[in-house]
PDB file of C-alpha atoms and ligand atoms in Angstrom:
ATOM      1  CA  MET A   1       3.360 -72.273   0.263  1.00  0.00           C
ATOM      2  CA  ILE A   2       2.335 -72.767  -3.318  1.00  0.00           C
ATOM      3  CA  ILE A   3       0.275 -70.953  -5.557  1.00  0.00           C
ATOM      4  CA  ALA A   4      -0.567 -72.086  -8.330  1.00  0.00           C
ATOM      5  CA  ILE A   5      -1.997 -70.749 -11.642  1.00  0.00           C
ATOM      6  CA  ASP A   6      -3.103 -71.842 -14.501  1.00  0.00           C
ATOM      7  CA  GLY A   7      -5.142 -70.771 -17.532  1.00  0.00           C
ATOM      8  CA  PRO A   8      -4.599 -69.745 -20.952  1.00  0.00           C
ATOM      9  CA  ALA A   9      -1.835 -69.466 -23.532  1.00  0.00           C
ATOM     10  CA  GLY A  10      -1.672 -65.051 -23.754  1.00  0.00           C
ATOM     11  CA  ALA A  11      -3.762 -64.788 -20.238  1.00  0.00           C
ATOM     12  CA  GLY A  12      -0.873 -62.687 -18.636  1.00  0.00           C
ATOM     13  CA  LYS A  13       0.000 -66.450 -17.002  1.00  0.00           C
ATOM     14  CA  SER A  14       4.250 -65.998 -16.984  1.00  0.00           C
ATOM     15  CA  THR A  15       4.080 -61.441 -15.839  1.00  0.00           C
ATOM     16  CA  ILE A  16       1.572 -62.185 -13.344  1.00  0.00           C
ATOM     17  CA  SER A  17       3.260 -65.334 -12.061  1.00  0.00           C
ATOM     18  CA  ARG A  18       6.997 -63.181 -12.031  1.00  0.00           C
ATOM     19  CA  LEU A  19       5.382 -60.103 -10.470  1.00  0.00           C
ATOM     20  CA  LEU A  20       3.127 -61.855  -7.451  1.00  0.00           C
ATOM     21  CA  ALA A  21       6.609 -63.908  -6.771  1.00  0.00           C
ATOM     22  CA  GLU A  22       8.072 -61.269  -5.916  1.00  0.00           C
ATOM     23  CA  ARG A  23       5.899 -59.521  -3.173  1.00  0.00           C
ATOM     24  CA  LEU A  24       5.164 -62.537  -1.514  1.00  0.00           C
ATOM     25  CA  GLY A  25       9.498 -63.558  -1.811  1.00  0.00           C
ATOM     26  CA  PHE A  26       8.283 -66.592  -3.361  1.00  0.00           C
ATOM     27  CA  VAL A  27      10.065 -68.282  -6.020  1.00  0.00           C
ATOM     28  CA  ARG A  28       8.230 -68.469  -9.366  1.00  0.00           C
ATOM     29  CA  ILE A  29       8.164 -71.387 -11.212  1.00  0.00           C
ATOM     30  CA  ASP A  30       7.103 -71.708 -14.862  1.00  0.00           C
ATOM     31  CA  THR A  31       6.688 -74.768 -15.993  1.00  0.00           C
ATOM     32  CA  GLY A  32       5.965 -73.823 -19.196  1.00  0.00           C
ATOM     33  CA  ALA A  33       9.616 -73.208 -20.362  1.00  0.00           C
ATOM     34  CA  LEU A  34       9.794 -76.840 -18.880  1.00  0.00           C
ATOM     35  CA  TYR A  35       7.627 -78.148 -21.533  1.00  0.00           C
ATOM     36  CA  ARG A  36       9.480 -75.808 -24.136  1.00  0.00           C
ATOM     37  CA  ALA A  37      12.528 -76.472 -23.146  1.00  0.00           C
ATOM     38  CA  VAL A  38      11.561 -79.892 -24.592  1.00  0.00           C
ATOM     39  CA  ALA A  39       9.982 -79.444 -27.578  1.00  0.00           C
ATOM     40  CA  LEU A  40      13.309 -77.524 -28.469  1.00  0.00           C
ATOM     41  CA  ALA A  41      15.346 -81.120 -27.636  1.00  0.00           C
ATOM     42  CA  ALA A  42      12.837 -82.531 -29.085  1.00  0.00           C
ATOM     43  CA  THR A  43      12.459 -81.124 -32.567  1.00  0.00           C
ATOM     44  CA  ARG A  44      16.996 -80.469 -32.724  1.00  0.00           C
ATOM     45  CA  ARG A  45      16.186 -84.583 -33.454  1.00  0.00           C
ATOM     46  CA  GLY A  46      13.284 -85.075 -34.891  1.00  0.00           C
ATOM     47  CA  LEU A  47      11.373 -86.707 -32.461  1.00  0.00           C
ATOM     48  CA  PRO A  48       8.512 -86.749 -33.819  1.00  0.00           C
ATOM     49  CA  VAL A  49       5.294 -86.780 -30.764  1.00  0.00           C
ATOM     50  CA  GLU A  50       4.892 -90.437 -31.785  1.00  0.00           C
ATOM     51  CA  ALA A  51       8.116 -91.215 -31.268  1.00  0.00           C
ATOM     52  CA  SER A  52       7.169 -92.165 -27.634  1.00  0.00           C
ATOM     53  CA  ASP A  53       9.423 -94.461 -25.267  1.00  0.00           C
ATOM     54  CA  ALA A  54      12.697 -92.323 -27.650  1.00  0.00           C
ATOM     55  CA  LEU A  55      10.435 -88.794 -25.811  1.00  0.00           C
ATOM     56  CA  GLY A  56      10.976 -90.813 -22.015  1.00  0.00           C
ATOM     57  CA  ASP A  57      14.335 -91.258 -22.716  1.00  0.00           C
ATOM     58  CA  LEU A  58      14.875 -87.904 -23.947  1.00  0.00           C
ATOM     59  CA  VAL A  59      13.150 -85.852 -21.427  1.00  0.00           C
ATOM     60  CA  ARG A  60      14.101 -88.175 -18.312  1.00  0.00           C
ATOM     61  CA  GLY A  61      18.469 -87.526 -19.800  1.00  0.00           C
ATOM     62  CA  LEU A  62      17.306 -83.666 -20.358  1.00  0.00           C
ATOM     63  CA  ASP A  63      19.772 -81.572 -17.424  1.00  0.00           C
ATOM     64  CA  LEU A  64      16.462 -78.784 -16.593  1.00  0.00           C
ATOM     65  CA  THR A  65      17.425 -75.892 -15.394  1.00  0.00           C
ATOM     66  CA  LEU A  66      15.303 -72.674 -14.095  1.00  0.00           C
ATOM     67  CA  THR A  67      16.551 -69.482 -13.394  1.00  0.00           C
ATOM     68  CA  PRO A  68      15.199 -66.702 -12.654  1.00  0.00           C
ATOM     69  CA  ASP A  69      15.965 -64.934 -15.258  1.00  0.00           C
ATOM     70  CA  GLY A  70      14.214 -68.744 -17.609  1.00  0.00           C
ATOM     71  CA  ILE A  71      16.196 -71.889 -18.304  1.00  0.00           C
ATOM     72  CA  ARG A  72      18.913 -73.506 -19.186  1.00  0.00           C
ATOM     73  CA  LEU A  73      18.978 -77.178 -21.047  1.00  0.00           C
ATOM     74  CA  GLY A  74      22.251 -77.851 -20.255  1.00  0.00           C
ATOM     75  CA  ASP A  75      25.218 -75.389 -20.377  1.00  0.00           C
ATOM     76  CA  GLU A  76      22.364 -73.724 -23.148  1.00  0.00           C
ATOM     77  CA  ASP A  77      20.590 -70.448 -22.352  1.00  0.00           C
ATOM     78  CA  VAL A  78      17.682 -71.589 -23.728  1.00  0.00           C
ATOM     79  CA  SER A  79      15.091 -68.984 -23.036  1.00  0.00           C
ATOM     80  CA  THR A  80      14.604 -67.062 -26.242  1.00  0.00           C
ATOM     81  CA  ALA A  81      14.946 -69.974 -28.123  1.00  0.00           C
ATOM     82  CA  ILE A  82      12.181 -71.250 -26.431  1.00  0.00           C
ATOM     83  CA  ARG A  83       9.275 -68.193 -28.014  1.00  0.00           C
ATOM     84  CA  THR A  84       9.190 -68.438 -30.983  1.00  0.00           C
ATOM     85  CA  PRO A  85       5.540 -69.507 -31.776  1.00  0.00           C
ATOM     86  CA  GLU A  86       6.838 -73.060 -33.338  1.00  0.00           C
ATOM     87  CA  ILE A  87       8.273 -73.914 -30.559  1.00  0.00           C
ATOM     88  CA  SER A  88       5.086 -73.074 -28.201  1.00  0.00           C
ATOM     89  CA  LEU A  89       3.047 -75.075 -31.177  1.00  0.00           C
ATOM     90  CA  ALA A  90       4.878 -77.958 -30.767  1.00  0.00           C
ATOM     91  CA  ALA A  91       5.083 -77.060 -27.482  1.00  0.00           C
ATOM     92  CA  SER A  92       1.657 -78.044 -26.680  1.00  0.00           C
ATOM     93  CA  ARG A  93       1.778 -80.956 -29.672  1.00  0.00           C
ATOM     94  CA  TYR A  94       4.836 -82.704 -26.755  1.00  0.00           C
ATOM     95  CA  SER A  95       2.779 -82.058 -23.253  1.00  0.00           C
ATOM     96  CA  ALA A  96       0.053 -83.684 -24.804  1.00  0.00           C
ATOM     97  CA  VAL A  97       2.887 -87.342 -25.322  1.00  0.00           C
ATOM     98  CA  PRO A  98       2.139 -89.256 -21.953  1.00  0.00           C
ATOM     99  CA  ALA A  99       5.828 -89.894 -21.277  1.00  0.00           C
ATOM    100  CA  VAL A 100       7.322 -85.996 -21.845  1.00  0.00           C
ATOM    101  CA  ARG A 101       4.350 -85.362 -18.131  1.00  0.00           C
ATOM    102  CA  ASP A 102       5.221 -88.301 -16.704  1.00  0.00           C
ATOM    103  CA  GLY A 103       9.202 -87.658 -17.220  1.00  0.00           C
ATOM    104  CA  LEU A 104       8.364 -83.670 -16.288  1.00  0.00           C
ATOM    105  CA  MET A 105       6.554 -84.933 -13.160  1.00  0.00           C
ATOM    106  CA  ASP A 106       8.677 -85.517 -10.595  1.00  0.00           C
ATOM    107  CA  LEU A 107      11.271 -82.366 -11.008  1.00  0.00           C
ATOM    108  CA  GLN A 108       7.958 -80.419 -10.768  1.00  0.00           C
ATOM    109  CA  ARG A 109       6.803 -81.685  -7.526  1.00  0.00           C
ATOM    110  CA  ARG A 110      10.454 -81.449  -5.453  1.00  0.00           C
ATOM    111  CA  LEU A 111      11.036 -77.328  -7.113  1.00  0.00           C
ATOM    112  CA  GLY A 112       7.663 -76.813  -5.867  1.00  0.00           C
ATOM    113  CA  ARG A 113       8.280 -78.764  -2.584  1.00  0.00           C
ATOM    114  CA  THR A 114      12.162 -77.499  -1.689  1.00  0.00           C
ATOM    115  CA  ASN A 115      10.314 -73.514  -2.224  1.00  0.00           C
ATOM    116  CA  ASP A 116       7.836 -71.320  -0.949  1.00  0.00           C
ATOM    117  CA  ALA A 117       6.166 -71.240  -5.235  1.00  0.00           C
ATOM    118  CA  VAL A 118       4.180 -69.233  -7.381  1.00  0.00           C
ATOM    119  CA  MET A 119       3.920 -72.017  -9.909  1.00  0.00           C
ATOM    120  CA  ASP A 120       1.740 -71.367 -13.093  1.00  0.00           C
ATOM    121  CA  GLY A 121       0.935 -74.286 -15.727  1.00  0.00           C
ATOM    122  CA  ARG A 122      -2.538 -75.373 -16.935  1.00  0.00           C
ATOM    123  CA  ASP A 123      -2.644 -79.280 -14.455  1.00  0.00           C
ATOM    124  CA  ILE A 124      -0.843 -77.237 -11.218  1.00  0.00           C
ATOM    125  CA  GLY A 125      -4.057 -77.754  -9.509  1.00  0.00           C
ATOM    126  CA  THR A 126      -5.628 -80.406 -10.839  1.00  0.00           C
ATOM    127  CA  VAL A 127      -2.519 -82.851 -11.118  1.00  0.00           C
ATOM    128  CA  VAL A 128       0.817 -81.501  -9.832  1.00  0.00           C
ATOM    129  CA  PHE A 129      -0.413 -79.601  -6.955  1.00  0.00           C
ATOM    130  CA  PRO A 130      -3.619 -80.385  -5.803  1.00  0.00           C
ATOM    131  CA  ASP A 131      -3.530 -79.492  -2.829  1.00  0.00           C
ATOM    132  CA  ALA A 132      -1.978 -76.318  -3.929  1.00  0.00           C
ATOM    133  CA  ASP A 133      -2.691 -74.169  -1.519  1.00  0.00           C
ATOM    134  CA  ALA A 134      -3.767 -71.239  -3.479  1.00  0.00           C
ATOM    135  CA  LYS A 135      -5.812 -72.332  -7.067  1.00  0.00           C
ATOM    136  CA  ILE A 136      -6.214 -69.323  -9.222  1.00  0.00           C
ATOM    137  CA  TYR A 137      -7.644 -69.462 -13.378  1.00  0.00           C
ATOM    138  CA  LEU A 138      -6.311 -66.936 -14.799  1.00  0.00           C
ATOM    139  CA  THR A 139      -8.551 -66.048 -18.053  1.00  0.00           C
ATOM    140  CA  ALA A 140      -8.842 -63.380 -20.850  1.00  0.00           C
ATOM    141  CA  SER A 141     -10.712 -63.802 -24.179  1.00  0.00           C
ATOM    142  CA  ALA A 142      -9.423 -65.039 -26.777  1.00  0.00           C
ATOM    143  CA  ASP A 143      -9.992 -61.952 -28.823  1.00  0.00           C
ATOM    144  CA  GLU A 144      -7.912 -59.585 -25.600  1.00  0.00           C
ATOM    145  CA  ARG A 145      -4.902 -62.042 -25.456  1.00  0.00           C
ATOM    146  CA  ALA A 146      -4.704 -62.148 -29.394  1.00  0.00           C
ATOM    147  CA  ARG A 147      -4.569 -58.709 -29.188  1.00  0.00           C
ATOM    148  CA  ARG A 148      -2.087 -58.548 -26.590  1.00  0.00           C
ATOM    149  CA  ARG A 149       0.936 -61.303 -28.191  1.00  0.00           C
ATOM    150  CA  HIS A 150       0.263 -58.821 -31.363  1.00  0.00           C
ATOM    151  CA  ARG A 151       1.368 -55.718 -29.673  1.00  0.00           C
ATOM    152  CA  GLU A 152       4.154 -57.575 -28.575  1.00  0.00           C
ATOM    153  CA  LEU A 153       5.137 -58.860 -31.634  1.00  0.00           C
ATOM    154  CA  GLU A 154       4.876 -55.758 -32.934  1.00  0.00           C
ATOM    155  CA  ALA A 155       6.409 -53.945 -30.026  1.00  0.00           C
ATOM    156  CA  SER A 156       9.281 -56.446 -31.123  1.00  0.00           C
ATOM    157  CA  GLY A 157       9.869 -55.836 -34.288  1.00  0.00           C
ATOM    158  CA  HIS A 158       7.802 -58.838 -35.620  1.00  0.00           C
ATOM    159  CA  ALA A 159       4.533 -57.749 -38.076  1.00  0.00           C
ATOM    160  CA  ALA A 160       2.061 -60.629 -37.409  1.00  0.00           C
ATOM    161  CA  ASP A 161      -1.324 -61.154 -39.088  1.00  0.00           C
ATOM    162  CA  PHE A 162      -3.705 -59.901 -35.850  1.00  0.00           C
ATOM    163  CA  ALA A 163      -5.783 -62.443 -36.944  1.00  0.00           C
ATOM    164  CA  VAL A 164      -2.598 -65.329 -37.354  1.00  0.00           C
ATOM    165  CA  VAL A 165      -1.810 -64.594 -33.633  1.00  0.00           C
ATOM    166  CA  LEU A 166      -5.709 -65.534 -33.233  1.00  0.00           C
ATOM    167  CA  HIS A 167      -5.293 -68.872 -34.700  1.00  0.00           C
ATOM    168  CA  GLU A 168      -2.309 -69.644 -32.967  1.00  0.00           C
ATOM    169  CA  ILE A 169      -4.045 -68.417 -29.603  1.00  0.00           C
ATOM    170  CA  GLU A 170      -6.840 -70.593 -30.331  1.00  0.00           C
ATOM    171  CA  ALA A 171      -4.604 -73.603 -32.272  1.00  0.00           C
ATOM    172  CA  ARG A 172      -3.261 -73.995 -28.187  1.00  0.00           C
ATOM    173  CA  ASP A 173      -6.380 -73.805 -26.901  1.00  0.00           C
ATOM    174  CA  HIS A 174      -7.487 -76.477 -28.179  1.00  0.00           C
ATOM    175  CA  GLN A 175      -4.826 -78.631 -28.150  1.00  0.00           C
ATOM    176  CA  ASP A 176      -4.645 -77.425 -24.001  1.00  0.00           C
ATOM    177  CA  MET A 177      -7.582 -78.310 -23.158  1.00  0.00           C
ATOM    178  CA  THR A 178      -9.218 -82.175 -25.838  1.00  0.00           C
ATOM    179  CA  ARG A 179      -5.374 -83.673 -24.824  1.00  0.00           C
ATOM    180  CA  ALA A 180      -6.860 -86.725 -22.949  1.00  0.00           C
ATOM    181  CA  ILE A 181      -3.297 -86.282 -19.945  1.00  0.00           C
ATOM    182  CA  ALA A 182      -3.372 -83.470 -17.556  1.00  0.00           C
ATOM    183  CA  PRO A 183      -6.096 -81.674 -19.846  1.00  0.00           C
ATOM    184  CA  LEU A 184      -6.076 -77.373 -18.855  1.00  0.00           C
ATOM    185  CA  ARG A 185      -8.767 -77.212 -16.640  1.00  0.00           C
ATOM    186  CA  GLN A 186     -10.574 -75.310 -13.420  1.00  0.00           C
ATOM    187  CA  ALA A 187     -10.019 -76.858 -10.461  1.00  0.00           C
ATOM    188  CA  GLU A 188     -13.281 -77.006  -8.447  1.00  0.00           C
ATOM    189  CA  ASP A 189     -11.443 -75.743  -5.878  1.00  0.00           C
ATOM    190  CA  ALA A 190     -10.026 -72.367  -8.359  1.00  0.00           C
ATOM    191  CA  VAL A 191     -11.012 -69.017  -7.774  1.00  0.00           C
ATOM    192  CA  VAL A 192     -11.178 -66.877 -11.259  1.00  0.00           C
ATOM    193  CA  VAL A 193      -8.921 -64.249 -12.131  1.00  0.00           C
ATOM    194  CA  ASP A 194     -10.901 -62.733 -15.846  1.00  0.00           C
ATOM    195  CA  ALA A 195      -7.643 -60.315 -16.792  1.00  0.00           C
ATOM    196  CA  THR A 196      -9.238 -59.500 -19.919  1.00  0.00           C
ATOM    197  CA  THR A 197     -11.202 -56.038 -18.885  1.00  0.00           C
ATOM    198  CA  LEU A 198      -7.285 -56.097 -15.873  1.00  0.00           C
ATOM    199  CA  ASP A 199      -4.154 -53.826 -16.361  1.00  0.00           C
ATOM    200  CA  ILE A 200      -1.187 -56.331 -15.165  1.00  0.00           C
ATOM    201  CA  HIS A 201      -1.133 -53.962 -12.158  1.00  0.00           C
ATOM    202  CA  GLY A 202      -4.952 -55.229 -11.506  1.00  0.00           C
ATOM    203  CA  ALA A 203      -4.148 -58.228 -11.857  1.00  0.00           C
ATOM    204  CA  VAL A 204      -1.808 -59.370  -9.460  1.00  0.00           C
ATOM    205  CA  GLU A 205      -4.098 -57.163  -6.493  1.00  0.00           C
ATOM    206  CA  ALA A 206      -6.599 -60.277  -8.282  1.00  0.00           C
ATOM    207  CA  CYS A 207      -4.569 -62.686  -7.036  1.00  0.00           C
ATOM    208  CA  LEU A 208      -3.022 -61.052  -4.483  1.00  0.00           C
ATOM    209  CA  ARG A 209      -6.615 -61.706  -2.315  1.00  0.00           C
ATOM    210  CA  VAL A 210      -6.556 -65.037  -3.323  1.00  0.00           C
ATOM    211  CA  VAL A 211      -4.053 -65.747  -1.956  1.00  0.00           C
ATOM    212  CA  GLU A 212      -3.928 -63.919   1.846  1.00  0.00           C
ATOM    213  CA  ALA A 213      -7.178 -65.442   2.171  1.00  0.00           C
ATOM    214  CA  ALA A 214      -5.690 -69.027   1.215  1.00  0.00           C
ATOM    215  CA  ARG A 215      -2.976 -67.355   4.341  1.00  0.00           C
ATOM    216  CA  GLY A 216      -6.150 -66.666   5.892  1.00  0.00           C
ATOM    217  CA  ARG A 217      -7.320 -69.070   6.764  1.00  0.00           C
TER     218      ARG A 217
HETATM  219  O1  LIG B   1       2.631 -71.845 -20.646  1.00  0.00           O
HETATM  220  P1  LIG B   1       4.023 -72.270 -21.444  1.00  0.00           P
HETATM  221  O2  LIG B   1       2.642 -70.936 -22.892  1.00  0.00           O
HETATM  222  O3  LIG B   1       4.298 -71.264 -21.836  1.00  0.00           O
HETATM  223  O4  LIG B   1       3.248 -73.656 -22.482  1.00  0.00           O
HETATM  224  C1  LIG B   1       4.212 -73.942 -23.150  1.00  0.00           C
HETATM  225  C2  LIG B   1       2.860 -75.106 -23.699  1.00  0.00           C
HETATM  226  O5  LIG B   1       3.385 -75.888 -22.820  1.00  0.00           O
HETATM  227  C3  LIG B   1       1.214 -75.764 -23.288  1.00  0.00           C
HETATM  228  O6  LIG B   1       0.715 -74.990 -24.701  1.00  0.00           O
HETATM  229  C4  LIG B   1       1.311 -77.180 -22.991  1.00  0.00           C
HETATM  230  C5  LIG B   1       2.554 -77.095 -22.650  1.00  0.00           C
HETATM  231  N1  LIG B   1       1.985 -76.633 -20.919  1.00  0.00           N
HETATM  232  C6  LIG B   1       1.568 -77.959 -20.131  1.00  0.00           C
HETATM  233  O7  LIG B   1       1.183 -79.203 -20.712  1.00  0.00           O
HETATM  234  N2  LIG B   1       1.537 -77.894 -18.784  1.00  0.00           N
HETATM  235  C7  LIG B   1       2.048 -77.268 -18.281  1.00  0.00           C
HETATM  236  N3  LIG B   1       1.834 -77.488 -16.462  1.00  0.00           N
HETATM  237  C8  LIG B   1       2.714 -75.805 -19.298  1.00  0.00           C
HETATM  238  C9  LIG B   1       2.196 -75.892 -19.864  1.00  0.00           C
END
């Protein structure tokens, strides 16, 4: 079974997908981590987004391994390095490059076909697995997403200006929703879970109801 969870940055996809996968006994496949690791590798090599051919070669040559806690790039655990605000924005920019998306498509499909999976990203229900067994569009207002991100940053000792955090969220929404290939959008057959006023538990329960309904079919 494939459960596709798409939605904008900061809606809680990571936490909710992880908890949902635990409840179902499925693996969780964090496709955003794949795009982030590509962005990290491309940034380290100084490749601009215009270098389409070189980016295609880079993606094909990368050894990416998703682990229960994060991701490895070759032998290096890059789970923390990919979570900076700079790499968030870079991932959004590199993910608009067709050669990058093509390069990650096979890997995502292979991972999904060999496991019962909760797979989260931007285009899982629309492009990667249009036949997913259940599709959830997980969203929340930009203000609420920025408030949560701001709280997380403060809790981890990284003081940040709320207006800057909100601006970054809105910039990423815009980039992810307006790119030419596989933009973030709600699949026609996706069920919307709006987490603006839900806590984590409430959002996981709402997602579980969508999965149970799909199983019933
Ligand atoms: O889910 P995330 O914030 O970790 O994703 C980082 C960026 O990667 C996001 O801004 C857009 C891109 N991405 C994508 O284009 N397609 C996906 N399936 C997952 C992520």
